[in-house]
Amino acid sequence: DDAGIWRLKGGSDAYVYFLERFTTTEKTANEIHELGLKQVRTLETEMDRLLRQLKRTDGSVKDRIEKLKLDMQYPNPRSDASRAQIMKDIDVILRDAEKRAADMFDLRPKSPVVAQPFPTFREVNAAANYNAPAPDGSRPGTFQFPRRIENMTHFGTRSLVYHETVPGHHFQIALQVENKDLPRFRQIGAFGGISALSEGWGLYAERLAAESGWYGDDVEGKLGQLNYELFRARRLVIDTGLHSNKWTRQQSIDYGIEASEVERYVVYPGQACSYMVGELKIIELREKAQKALGSKFSLREFHNAVLTAGTVPLDVLSRQIDRYVKAKIG
């Protein structure tokens, strides 16, 4: 019942620090909590609309999504055939994304990216992730996917690939590794990352794919994208709920996040808030640039300005975009 950091001496002050550290903003816990609640309402409304298009009307949005995941599961998901097939399907999605991204990005990494399954002994508790290419080009960027039973579904796979590879983490991180204009310690991330930018970009990449029509008439695919975004919105509510509003562990689970995720937030205060705060900041800056530049605005050039900055705090990114706009206006 007292899982939040508030229970510790100095805990409330520590949480203020962690929120600022991970979001690189001065948003208060209450502001982030309310932002999360608003995003959850908006996303669930849109998901309900799409689910009704599929004639899925019974139960909560969460219940209907869980049923859809099961319905889209690979046949005999523990079989070698299905485990091999999902990696083939991921590679098809990845190569298609590389072709589509050419319309929106001037800058694309020289380093290739490959998808690999986690070793069997790791897949039970591993999370899908991206590993940067070697600075000398001897190793590609690598997307690792855990083939445990709940992941053996077509639902949400496209959005996951876009987040971790193209145009998500591979574009942002590999371009940083290759950017000779950055100091070496920044190219290789010697002092760690800034998840507000890197994870914010990954989530932005998911939305960008949806905005750009990559899903076409694939309603299930759109729901997968929205479901991942809903997951990040719920994180805003639960992280601040636990550590500022004195939510219980069970209250957080009941809000719609599995226990292992809640426990992650318990021991890692603030970090889970970085994803959506970062994404929304990138969208805010894009809209600001569009408004200022009008017909002179170029999505490719905006992406250039973001990606050449490397991994930076969001206020530094804001200054980078301001310089881009000023230079464009002339």
mmCIF file of C-alpha atoms in Angstrom:
data_model
loop_
_atom_site.group_PDB
_atom_site.id
_atom_site.type_symbol
_atom_site.label_atom_id
_atom_site.label_comp_id
_atom_site.label_asym_id
_atom_site.label_seq_id
_atom_site.Cartn_x
_atom_site.Cartn_y
_atom_site.Cartn_z
ATOM 1 C CA ASP A 1 0.000 0.000 0.000
ATOM 2 C CA ASP A 2 2.997 2.332 0.238
ATOM 3 C CA ALA A 3 4.991 1.451 -2.880
ATOM 4 C CA GLY A 4 5.798 5.063 -3.832
ATOM 5 C CA ILE A 5 9.020 6.907 -3.097
ATOM 6 C CA TRP A 6 6.997 9.407 -1.019
ATOM 7 C CA ARG A 7 7.214 6.954 1.916
ATOM 8 C CA LEU A 8 10.986 7.481 2.241
ATOM 9 C CA LYS A 9 12.633 10.396 3.996
ATOM 10 C CA GLY A 10 13.099 13.097 1.368
ATOM 11 C CA GLY A 11 11.158 10.978 -1.102
ATOM 12 C CA SER A 12 8.895 13.731 -2.372
ATOM 13 C CA ASP A 13 11.869 15.960 -3.142
ATOM 14 C CA ALA A 14 13.629 13.033 -4.785
ATOM 15 C CA TYR A 15 10.657 12.477 -7.067
ATOM 16 C CA VAL A 16 10.739 16.109 -8.198
ATOM 17 C CA TYR A 17 14.389 15.519 -9.117
ATOM 18 C CA PHE A 18 13.687 12.252 -10.954
ATOM 19 C CA LEU A 19 10.861 13.761 -13.004
ATOM 20 C CA GLU A 20 13.096 16.643 -14.067
ATOM 21 C CA ARG A 21 15.970 14.283 -14.800
ATOM 22 C CA PHE A 22 13.993 11.883 -16.982
ATOM 23 C CA THR A 23 11.597 14.282 -18.734
ATOM 24 C CA THR A 24 14.176 17.126 -18.904
ATOM 25 C CA THR A 25 11.290 19.512 -18.200
ATOM 26 C CA GLU A 26 9.956 21.335 -15.161
ATOM 27 C CA LYS A 27 6.523 19.753 -15.412
ATOM 28 C CA THR A 28 5.117 18.937 -11.993
ATOM 29 C CA ALA A 29 3.800 15.525 -11.006
ATOM 30 C CA ASN A 30 0.266 16.907 -11.038
ATOM 31 C CA GLU A 31 0.692 18.373 -14.533
ATOM 32 C CA ILE A 32 2.012 15.058 -15.842
ATOM 33 C CA HIS A 33 -0.749 13.114 -14.082
ATOM 34 C CA GLU A 34 -3.446 15.297 -15.637
ATOM 35 C CA LEU A 35 -1.752 15.100 -19.050
ATOM 36 C CA GLY A 36 -1.827 11.317 -18.784
ATOM 37 C CA LEU A 37 -5.496 11.223 -17.832
ATOM 38 C CA LYS A 38 -6.363 13.448 -20.803
ATOM 39 C CA GLN A 39 -4.359 11.303 -23.239
ATOM 40 C CA VAL A 40 -5.915 8.095 -21.901
ATOM 41 C CA ARG A 41 -9.422 9.457 -22.454
ATOM 42 C CA THR A 42 -8.616 10.619 -25.987
ATOM 43 C CA LEU A 43 -6.922 7.379 -27.007
ATOM 44 C CA GLU A 44 -9.572 5.091 -25.525
ATOM 45 C CA THR A 45 -12.298 7.033 -27.343
ATOM 46 C CA GLU A 46 -10.554 6.555 -30.692
ATOM 47 C CA MET A 47 -9.818 2.893 -29.968
ATOM 48 C CA ASP A 48 -13.451 2.280 -29.056
ATOM 49 C CA ARG A 49 -14.478 3.775 -32.397
ATOM 50 C CA LEU A 50 -12.115 1.498 -34.335
ATOM 51 C CA LEU A 51 -13.066 -1.562 -32.325
ATOM 52 C CA ARG A 52 -16.709 -0.920 -33.160
ATOM 53 C CA GLN A 53 -15.732 -0.837 -36.833
ATOM 54 C CA LEU A 54 -14.525 -4.404 -36.303
ATOM 55 C CA LYS A 55 -17.839 -5.289 -34.605
ATOM 56 C CA ARG A 56 -16.054 -5.701 -31.282
ATOM 57 C CA THR A 57 -18.435 -3.998 -28.883
ATOM 58 C CA ASP A 58 -18.529 -6.096 -25.710
ATOM 59 C CA GLY A 59 -16.447 -5.205 -22.672
ATOM 60 C CA SER A 60 -13.933 -2.481 -21.884
ATOM 61 C CA VAL A 61 -11.366 -1.287 -24.421
ATOM 62 C CA LYS A 62 -8.742 -3.256 -22.499
ATOM 63 C CA ASP A 63 -10.803 -6.457 -22.597
ATOM 64 C CA ARG A 64 -11.537 -6.118 -26.304
ATOM 65 C CA ILE A 65 -7.859 -5.476 -27.106
ATOM 66 C CA GLU A 66 -6.796 -8.564 -25.151
ATOM 67 C CA LYS A 67 -9.303 -10.635 -27.138
ATOM 68 C CA LEU A 68 -8.030 -9.159 -30.408
ATOM 69 C CA LYS A 69 -4.439 -10.054 -29.456
ATOM 70 C CA LEU A 70 -5.477 -13.652 -28.895
ATOM 71 C CA ASP A 71 -7.450 -13.774 -32.120
ATOM 72 C CA MET A 72 -4.388 -12.538 -34.023
ATOM 73 C CA GLN A 73 -2.030 -15.034 -32.376
ATOM 74 C CA TYR A 74 0.180 -17.212 -34.551
ATOM 75 C CA PRO A 75 -1.070 -20.799 -34.948
ATOM 76 C CA ASN A 76 0.434 -23.096 -32.333
ATOM 77 C CA PRO A 77 2.593 -20.193 -31.110
ATOM 78 C CA ARG A 78 5.127 -22.393 -29.326
ATOM 79 C CA SER A 79 5.934 -24.294 -32.509
ATOM 80 C CA ASP A 80 9.222 -23.849 -34.330
ATOM 81 C CA ALA A 81 7.305 -22.955 -37.479
ATOM 82 C CA SER A 82 5.469 -20.023 -35.877
ATOM 83 C CA ARG A 83 8.585 -18.865 -34.020
ATOM 84 C CA ALA A 84 10.451 -18.774 -37.328
ATOM 85 C CA GLN A 85 7.542 -17.109 -39.133
ATOM 86 C CA ILE A 86 7.265 -14.153 -36.771
ATOM 87 C CA MET A 87 10.914 -13.259 -37.393
ATOM 88 C CA LYS A 88 10.317 -13.468 -41.154
ATOM 89 C CA ASP A 89 7.293 -11.204 -40.784
ATOM 90 C CA ILE A 90 9.279 -8.711 -38.699
ATOM 91 C CA ASP A 91 11.940 -8.560 -41.402
ATOM 92 C CA VAL A 92 9.283 -7.872 -44.069
ATOM 93 C CA ILE A 93 7.867 -5.011 -41.949
ATOM 94 C CA LEU A 94 11.363 -3.607 -41.403
ATOM 95 C CA ARG A 95 12.357 -3.643 -45.086
ATOM 96 C CA ASP A 96 9.041 -2.079 -46.060
ATOM 97 C CA ALA A 97 9.577 0.661 -43.473
ATOM 98 C CA GLU A 98 13.001 1.440 -44.959
ATOM 99 C CA LYS A 99 11.376 2.044 -48.357
ATOM 100 C CA ARG A 100 8.562 4.161 -46.941
ATOM 101 C CA ALA A 101 10.891 6.276 -44.786
ATOM 102 C CA ALA A 102 12.686 7.588 -47.883
ATOM 103 C CA ASP A 103 9.734 9.945 -48.448
ATOM 104 C CA MET A 104 10.175 11.649 -45.057
ATOM 105 C CA PHE A 105 13.890 11.501 -44.285
ATOM 106 C CA ASP A 106 16.917 12.943 -46.065
ATOM 107 C CA LEU A 107 19.178 11.552 -43.365
ATOM 108 C CA ARG A 108 19.214 7.780 -43.048
ATOM 109 C CA PRO A 109 21.915 5.711 -41.349
ATOM 110 C CA LYS A 110 24.653 4.105 -43.396
ATOM 111 C CA SER A 111 24.658 1.230 -40.916
ATOM 112 C CA PRO A 112 22.151 -1.532 -41.675
ATOM 113 C CA VAL A 113 19.723 -2.849 -39.084
ATOM 114 C CA VAL A 114 18.794 -6.490 -38.524
ATOM 115 C CA ALA A 115 16.169 -8.252 -36.425
ATOM 116 C CA GLN A 116 17.121 -11.191 -34.215
ATOM 117 C CA PRO A 117 15.236 -13.246 -31.619
ATOM 118 C CA PHE A 118 16.467 -13.283 -28.057
ATOM 119 C CA PRO A 119 18.075 -16.578 -27.034
ATOM 120 C CA THR A 120 15.448 -18.909 -25.577
ATOM 121 C CA PHE A 121 16.873 -18.674 -22.050
ATOM 122 C CA ARG A 122 16.322 -14.880 -22.079
ATOM 123 C CA GLU A 123 12.963 -14.537 -23.751
ATOM 124 C CA VAL A 124 10.861 -15.186 -20.633
ATOM 125 C CA ASN A 125 11.625 -11.778 -19.142
ATOM 126 C CA ALA A 126 13.440 -9.796 -21.861
ATOM 127 C CA ALA A 127 11.903 -6.702 -23.401
ATOM 128 C CA ALA A 128 12.189 -5.919 -27.097
ATOM 129 C CA ASN A 129 15.107 -3.555 -27.575
ATOM 130 C CA TYR A 130 17.508 -1.921 -29.995
ATOM 131 C CA ASN A 131 21.305 -2.042 -29.820
ATOM 132 C CA ALA A 132 23.383 0.550 -31.662
ATOM 133 C CA PRO A 133 25.736 -0.379 -34.499
ATOM 134 C CA ALA A 134 29.450 -0.499 -33.829
ATOM 135 C CA PRO A 135 31.112 2.894 -34.415
ATOM 136 C CA ASP A 136 33.548 1.289 -36.864
ATOM 137 C CA GLY A 137 30.723 -0.265 -38.882
ATOM 138 C CA SER A 138 31.706 -3.833 -37.999
ATOM 139 C CA ARG A 139 28.308 -4.643 -36.456
ATOM 140 C CA PRO A 140 24.846 -3.528 -37.610
ATOM 141 C CA GLY A 141 22.142 -2.021 -35.472
ATOM 142 C CA THR A 142 20.205 -4.884 -33.902
ATOM 143 C CA PHE A 143 16.555 -5.206 -32.939
ATOM 144 C CA GLN A 144 16.067 -8.052 -30.462
ATOM 145 C CA PHE A 145 12.624 -9.597 -30.086
ATOM 146 C CA PRO A 146 11.519 -11.966 -27.276
ATOM 147 C CA ARG A 147 9.310 -14.743 -28.685
ATOM 148 C CA ARG A 148 7.438 -15.522 -25.468
ATOM 149 C CA ILE A 149 3.871 -16.640 -25.800
ATOM 150 C CA GLU A 150 2.102 -13.285 -25.285
ATOM 151 C CA ASN A 151 4.265 -11.708 -28.019
ATOM 152 C CA MET A 152 3.448 -14.376 -30.590
ATOM 153 C CA THR A 153 0.721 -12.315 -32.222
ATOM 154 C CA HIS A 154 0.395 -10.104 -35.276
ATOM 155 C CA PHE A 155 -1.249 -7.452 -33.084
ATOM 156 C CA GLY A 156 1.021 -4.443 -32.517
ATOM 157 C CA THR A 157 4.047 -5.962 -34.261
ATOM 158 C CA ARG A 158 4.245 -3.279 -36.917
ATOM 159 C CA SER A 159 4.259 -0.452 -34.389
ATOM 160 C CA LEU A 160 6.901 -2.212 -32.292
ATOM 161 C CA VAL A 161 9.167 -2.570 -35.328
ATOM 162 C CA TYR A 162 8.700 1.095 -36.262
ATOM 163 C CA HIS A 163 9.586 2.155 -32.689
ATOM 164 C CA GLU A 164 12.697 0.030 -32.351
ATOM 165 C CA THR A 165 14.069 0.291 -35.894
ATOM 166 C CA VAL A 166 12.847 2.461 -38.779
ATOM 167 C CA PRO A 167 12.104 5.300 -38.393
ATOM 168 C CA GLY A 168 12.547 4.955 -34.618
ATOM 169 C CA HIS A 169 15.599 4.070 -32.551
ATOM 170 C CA HIS A 170 17.762 2.939 -35.467
ATOM 171 C CA PHE A 171 17.405 6.283 -37.230
ATOM 172 C CA GLN A 172 17.976 8.379 -34.119
ATOM 173 C CA ILE A 173 20.739 6.347 -32.463
ATOM 174 C CA ALA A 174 22.651 5.085 -35.510
ATOM 175 C CA LEU A 175 22.712 8.586 -36.997
ATOM 176 C CA GLN A 176 24.130 9.855 -33.715
ATOM 177 C CA VAL A 177 26.864 7.200 -33.827
ATOM 178 C CA GLU A 178 27.692 8.247 -37.393
ATOM 179 C CA ASN A 179 27.518 12.017 -36.789
ATOM 180 C CA LYS A 180 31.127 13.264 -36.967
ATOM 181 C CA ASP A 181 30.014 16.770 -35.966
ATOM 182 C CA LEU A 182 29.313 15.510 -32.436
ATOM 183 C CA PRO A 183 32.071 14.965 -29.872
ATOM 184 C CA ARG A 184 33.109 11.332 -29.629
ATOM 185 C CA PHE A 185 31.666 10.912 -26.121
ATOM 186 C CA ARG A 186 28.250 11.989 -27.462
ATOM 187 C CA GLN A 187 28.441 9.784 -30.540
ATOM 188 C CA ILE A 188 28.888 6.669 -28.415
ATOM 189 C CA GLY A 189 26.710 7.780 -25.495
ATOM 190 C CA ALA A 190 29.573 7.419 -23.043
ATOM 191 C CA PHE A 191 27.622 9.011 -20.190
ATOM 192 C CA GLY A 192 24.308 7.310 -20.838
ATOM 193 C CA GLY A 193 21.210 8.440 -22.663
ATOM 194 C CA ILE A 194 18.324 10.859 -22.294
ATOM 195 C CA SER A 195 15.154 8.872 -22.590
ATOM 196 C CA ALA A 196 12.930 11.939 -23.101
ATOM 197 C CA LEU A 197 14.583 12.357 -26.490
ATOM 198 C CA SER A 198 15.406 8.776 -27.472
ATOM 199 C CA GLU A 199 12.179 7.172 -26.255
ATOM 200 C CA GLY A 200 10.204 10.244 -27.216
ATOM 201 C CA TRP A 201 11.550 9.849 -30.750
ATOM 202 C CA GLY A 202 10.670 6.140 -30.762
ATOM 203 C CA LEU A 203 7.076 6.926 -29.799
ATOM 204 C CA TYR A 204 6.977 9.800 -32.302
ATOM 205 C CA ALA A 205 8.108 7.339 -34.984
ATOM 206 C CA GLU A 206 5.145 5.082 -34.177
ATOM 207 C CA ARG A 207 2.720 7.979 -34.561
ATOM 208 C CA LEU A 208 4.466 9.287 -37.680
ATOM 209 C CA ALA A 209 3.910 5.960 -39.419
ATOM 210 C CA ALA A 210 0.196 6.124 -38.602
ATOM 211 C CA GLU A 211 -0.106 9.793 -39.618
ATOM 212 C CA SER A 212 1.637 9.054 -42.910
ATOM 213 C CA GLY A 213 -0.825 6.375 -43.954
ATOM 214 C CA TRP A 214 1.471 3.389 -43.543
ATOM 215 C CA TYR A 215 -1.417 1.331 -42.156
ATOM 216 C CA GLY A 216 -3.816 2.100 -44.982
ATOM 217 C CA ASP A 217 -7.006 0.144 -44.311
ATOM 218 C CA ASP A 218 -5.357 -2.053 -41.657
ATOM 219 C CA VAL A 219 -7.646 -1.192 -38.734
ATOM 220 C CA GLU A 220 -6.020 -3.819 -36.500
ATOM 221 C CA GLY A 221 -2.648 -2.229 -37.240
ATOM 222 C CA LYS A 222 -3.925 1.219 -36.283
ATOM 223 C CA LEU A 223 -5.289 -0.244 -33.055
ATOM 224 C CA GLY A 224 -1.875 -1.729 -32.335
ATOM 225 C CA GLN A 225 -0.291 1.714 -32.676
ATOM 226 C CA LEU A 226 -2.923 3.351 -30.494
ATOM 227 C CA ASN A 227 -2.607 0.601 -27.897
ATOM 228 C CA TYR A 228 1.134 1.198 -27.527
ATOM 229 C CA GLU A 229 0.467 4.929 -27.194
ATOM 230 C CA LEU A 230 -2.236 4.226 -24.594
ATOM 231 C CA PHE A 231 0.303 2.140 -22.677
ATOM 232 C CA ARG A 232 2.635 5.166 -22.510
ATOM 233 C CA ALA A 233 -0.222 7.464 -21.477
ATOM 234 C CA ARG A 234 -1.148 5.130 -18.632
ATOM 235 C CA ARG A 235 2.463 5.249 -17.521
ATOM 236 C CA LEU A 236 2.134 8.995 -16.921
ATOM 237 C CA VAL A 237 -0.854 8.388 -14.685
ATOM 238 C CA ILE A 238 0.565 5.431 -12.766
ATOM 239 C CA ASP A 239 4.118 6.703 -12.213
ATOM 240 C CA THR A 240 2.867 9.987 -10.785
ATOM 241 C CA GLY A 241 0.039 8.171 -9.032
ATOM 242 C CA LEU A 242 2.455 5.906 -7.187
ATOM 243 C CA HIS A 243 5.109 8.428 -6.283
ATOM 244 C CA SER A 244 3.119 11.622 -5.757
ATOM 245 C CA ASN A 245 -0.561 10.772 -5.275
ATOM 246 C CA LYS A 246 0.050 7.777 -2.961
ATOM 247 C CA TRP A 247 -1.569 5.192 -5.201
ATOM 248 C CA THR A 248 -1.209 1.602 -4.064
ATOM 249 C CA ARG A 249 0.456 -1.094 -6.129
ATOM 250 C CA GLN A 250 -2.914 -2.790 -6.679
ATOM 251 C CA GLN A 251 -4.570 0.468 -7.668
ATOM 252 C CA SER A 252 -1.921 0.841 -10.385
ATOM 253 C CA ILE A 253 -2.447 -2.717 -11.641
ATOM 254 C CA ASP A 254 -6.205 -2.173 -11.722
ATOM 255 C CA TYR A 255 -5.677 0.914 -13.892
ATOM 256 C CA GLY A 256 -4.499 -1.347 -16.692
ATOM 257 C CA ILE A 257 -0.768 -2.081 -16.371
ATOM 258 C CA GLU A 258 0.566 -5.558 -15.586
ATOM 259 C CA ALA A 259 2.247 -6.169 -12.234
ATOM 260 C CA SER A 260 5.806 -6.493 -13.560
ATOM 261 C CA GLU A 261 5.511 -3.084 -15.232
ATOM 262 C CA VAL A 262 4.152 -1.489 -12.079
ATOM 263 C CA GLU A 263 7.092 -2.907 -10.146
ATOM 264 C CA ARG A 264 9.432 -1.339 -12.709
ATOM 265 C CA TYR A 265 7.903 2.069 -11.968
ATOM 266 C CA VAL A 266 8.171 1.460 -8.220
ATOM 267 C CA VAL A 267 11.950 1.042 -8.387
ATOM 268 C CA TYR A 268 12.615 3.455 -11.278
ATOM 269 C CA PRO A 269 10.675 6.633 -10.408
ATOM 270 C CA GLY A 270 10.070 9.095 -13.227
ATOM 271 C CA GLN A 271 11.632 7.212 -16.143
ATOM 272 C CA ALA A 272 8.346 5.875 -17.500
ATOM 273 C CA CYS A 273 7.107 9.447 -17.913
ATOM 274 C CA SER A 274 9.828 10.286 -20.422
ATOM 275 C CA TYR A 275 8.289 8.460 -23.411
ATOM 276 C CA MET A 276 5.097 10.421 -23.926
ATOM 277 C CA VAL A 277 6.452 13.718 -22.595
ATOM 278 C CA GLY A 278 9.214 13.453 -25.206
ATOM 279 C CA GLU A 279 6.852 12.468 -28.013
ATOM 280 C CA LEU A 280 4.441 15.304 -27.293
ATOM 281 C CA LYS A 281 7.324 17.806 -27.196
ATOM 282 C CA ILE A 282 8.566 16.715 -30.627
ATOM 283 C CA ILE A 283 5.022 17.077 -32.001
ATOM 284 C CA GLU A 284 4.692 20.493 -30.322
ATOM 285 C CA LEU A 285 7.960 21.647 -31.933
ATOM 286 C CA ARG A 286 6.894 20.319 -35.334
ATOM 287 C CA GLU A 287 3.594 22.204 -35.130
ATOM 288 C CA LYS A 288 5.417 25.338 -33.997
ATOM 289 C CA ALA A 289 7.775 25.119 -36.986
ATOM 290 C CA GLN A 290 4.882 24.488 -39.383
ATOM 291 C CA LYS A 291 3.039 27.547 -38.083
ATOM 292 C CA ALA A 292 6.119 29.776 -38.322
ATOM 293 C CA LEU A 293 7.230 28.598 -41.769
ATOM 294 C CA GLY A 294 3.943 27.968 -43.526
ATOM 295 C CA SER A 295 4.635 26.861 -47.093
ATOM 296 C CA LYS A 296 8.385 26.866 -46.389
ATOM 297 C CA PHE A 297 8.026 24.045 -43.869
ATOM 298 C CA SER A 298 9.630 20.757 -44.866
ATOM 299 C CA LEU A 299 9.061 17.591 -42.850
ATOM 300 C CA ARG A 300 12.387 16.241 -44.106
ATOM 301 C CA GLU A 301 14.228 19.358 -42.918
ATOM 302 C CA PHE A 302 12.463 19.271 -39.547
ATOM 303 C CA HIS A 303 13.587 15.655 -39.086
ATOM 304 C CA ASN A 304 17.117 16.685 -40.096
ATOM 305 C CA ALA A 305 17.119 19.334 -37.377
ATOM 306 C CA VAL A 306 15.953 16.864 -34.727
ATOM 307 C CA LEU A 307 18.236 14.006 -35.713
ATOM 308 C CA THR A 308 21.427 16.038 -36.134
ATOM 309 C CA ALA A 309 21.020 17.331 -32.582
ATOM 310 C CA GLY A 310 21.819 13.883 -31.207
ATOM 311 C CA THR A 311 20.501 12.891 -27.797
ATOM 312 C CA VAL A 312 19.835 16.132 -25.922
ATOM 313 C CA PRO A 313 17.498 17.492 -23.237
ATOM 314 C CA LEU A 314 14.197 18.746 -24.610
ATOM 315 C CA ASP A 315 15.015 22.410 -23.939
ATOM 316 C CA VAL A 316 18.169 22.042 -26.035
ATOM 317 C CA LEU A 317 16.110 20.413 -28.785
ATOM 318 C CA SER A 318 13.748 23.395 -28.624
ATOM 319 C CA ARG A 319 16.658 25.760 -29.230
ATOM 320 C CA GLN A 320 17.828 23.583 -32.114
ATOM 321 C CA ILE A 321 14.426 23.842 -33.788
ATOM 322 C CA ASP A 322 14.288 27.601 -33.142
ATOM 323 C CA ARG A 323 17.630 27.954 -34.970
ATOM 324 C CA TYR A 324 16.319 25.869 -37.872
ATOM 325 C CA VAL A 325 13.201 28.049 -38.147
ATOM 326 C CA LYS A 326 15.190 31.291 -37.917
ATOM 327 C CA ALA A 327 17.634 30.155 -40.600
ATOM 328 C CA LYS A 328 14.782 29.083 -42.871
ATOM 329 C CA ILE A 329 12.979 32.402 -42.532
ATOM 330 C CA GLY A 330 16.256 34.155 -43.386
#
